[in-house]
CSV table of C-alpha atoms in Angstrom, one decimal:
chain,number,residue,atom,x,y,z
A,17,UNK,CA,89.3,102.8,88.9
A,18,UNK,CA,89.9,102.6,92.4
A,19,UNK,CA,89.0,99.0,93.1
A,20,UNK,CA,91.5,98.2,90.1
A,21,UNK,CA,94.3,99.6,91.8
A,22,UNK,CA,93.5,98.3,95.3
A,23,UNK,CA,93.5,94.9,93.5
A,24,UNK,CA,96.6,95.2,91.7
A,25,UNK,CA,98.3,96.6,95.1
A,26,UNK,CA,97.1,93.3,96.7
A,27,UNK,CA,98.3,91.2,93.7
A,28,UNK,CA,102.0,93.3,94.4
A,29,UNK,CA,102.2,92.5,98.1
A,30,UNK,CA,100.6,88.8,97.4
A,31,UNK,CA,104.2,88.4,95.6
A,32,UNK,CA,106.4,90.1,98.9
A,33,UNK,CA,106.6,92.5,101.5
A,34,UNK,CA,106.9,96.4,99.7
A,35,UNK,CA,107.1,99.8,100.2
A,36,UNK,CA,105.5,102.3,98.7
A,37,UNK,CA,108.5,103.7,96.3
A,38,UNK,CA,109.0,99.8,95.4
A,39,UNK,CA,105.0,99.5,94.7
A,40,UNK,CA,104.9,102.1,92.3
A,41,UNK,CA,107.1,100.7,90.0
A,42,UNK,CA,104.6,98.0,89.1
A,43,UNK,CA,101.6,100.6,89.2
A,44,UNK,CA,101.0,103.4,87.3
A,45,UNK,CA,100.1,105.5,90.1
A,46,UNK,CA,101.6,108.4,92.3
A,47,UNK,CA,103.2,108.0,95.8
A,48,UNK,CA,100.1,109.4,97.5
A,49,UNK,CA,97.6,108.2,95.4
A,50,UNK,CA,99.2,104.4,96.3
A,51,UNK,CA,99.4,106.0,100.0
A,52,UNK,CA,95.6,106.4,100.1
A,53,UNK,CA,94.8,103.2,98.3
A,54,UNK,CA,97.3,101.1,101.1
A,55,UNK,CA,95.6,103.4,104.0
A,56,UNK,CA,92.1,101.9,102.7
A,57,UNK,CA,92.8,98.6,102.3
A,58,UNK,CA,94.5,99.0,106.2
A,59,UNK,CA,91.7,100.2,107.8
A,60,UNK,CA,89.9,97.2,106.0
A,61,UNK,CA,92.1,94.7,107.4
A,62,UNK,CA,94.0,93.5,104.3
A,63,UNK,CA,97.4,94.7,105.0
A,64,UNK,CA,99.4,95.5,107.8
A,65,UNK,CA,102.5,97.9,107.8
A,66,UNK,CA,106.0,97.9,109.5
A,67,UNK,CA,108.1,101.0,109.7
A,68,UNK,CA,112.1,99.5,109.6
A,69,UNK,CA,114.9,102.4,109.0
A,70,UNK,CA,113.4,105.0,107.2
A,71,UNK,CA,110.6,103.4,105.1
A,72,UNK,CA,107.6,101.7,105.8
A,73,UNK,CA,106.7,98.5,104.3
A,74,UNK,CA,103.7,96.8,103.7
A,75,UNK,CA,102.5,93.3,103.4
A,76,UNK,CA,98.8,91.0,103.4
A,77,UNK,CA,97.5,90.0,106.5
A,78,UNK,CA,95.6,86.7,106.9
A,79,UNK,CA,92.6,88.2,105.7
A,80,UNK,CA,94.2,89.6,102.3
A,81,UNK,CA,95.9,86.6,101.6
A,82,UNK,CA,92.6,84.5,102.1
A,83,UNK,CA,91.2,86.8,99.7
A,84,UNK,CA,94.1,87.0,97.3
A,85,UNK,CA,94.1,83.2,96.9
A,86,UNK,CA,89.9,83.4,96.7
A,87,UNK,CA,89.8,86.2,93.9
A,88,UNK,CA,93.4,84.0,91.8
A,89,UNK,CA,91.4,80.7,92.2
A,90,UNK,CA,88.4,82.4,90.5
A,91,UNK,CA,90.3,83.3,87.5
């Protein structure tokens, strides 16, 4: 279950740059449950963050659009 939802959050930031109140209105998950999913695919090196106003918005780094493209040209 988790790996499904990691993948679909990279699928969402594949498409733009998000944060986490926009993200959950294409998952069917809570706040903090999207919070720890984005906080483990950080400390892998898939997405970086960037705190602008109030919010915090995430986006794929090199690295998670390399694998983005990789898992979308398997399929």
């Amino acid at each position: 279950m988790g790996e499904e939802s990691r993948l679909k959050i990279l699928c969402i930031l594949r498409q733009n740059i998000y944060c986490v109140c926009e993200i959950e209105k294409h998952v069917n998950l809570s706040q903090s449950l999207i919070s720890h999913h984005l906080k483990d695919l950080k400390e892998a090196g898939l997405i970086q963050d960037e705190k602008k106003q109030q919010r915090v918005y995430y986006f794929l780094t090199e690295k998670g659009k390399n694998i983005t493209e990789l898992l979308f040209s398997i399929n």
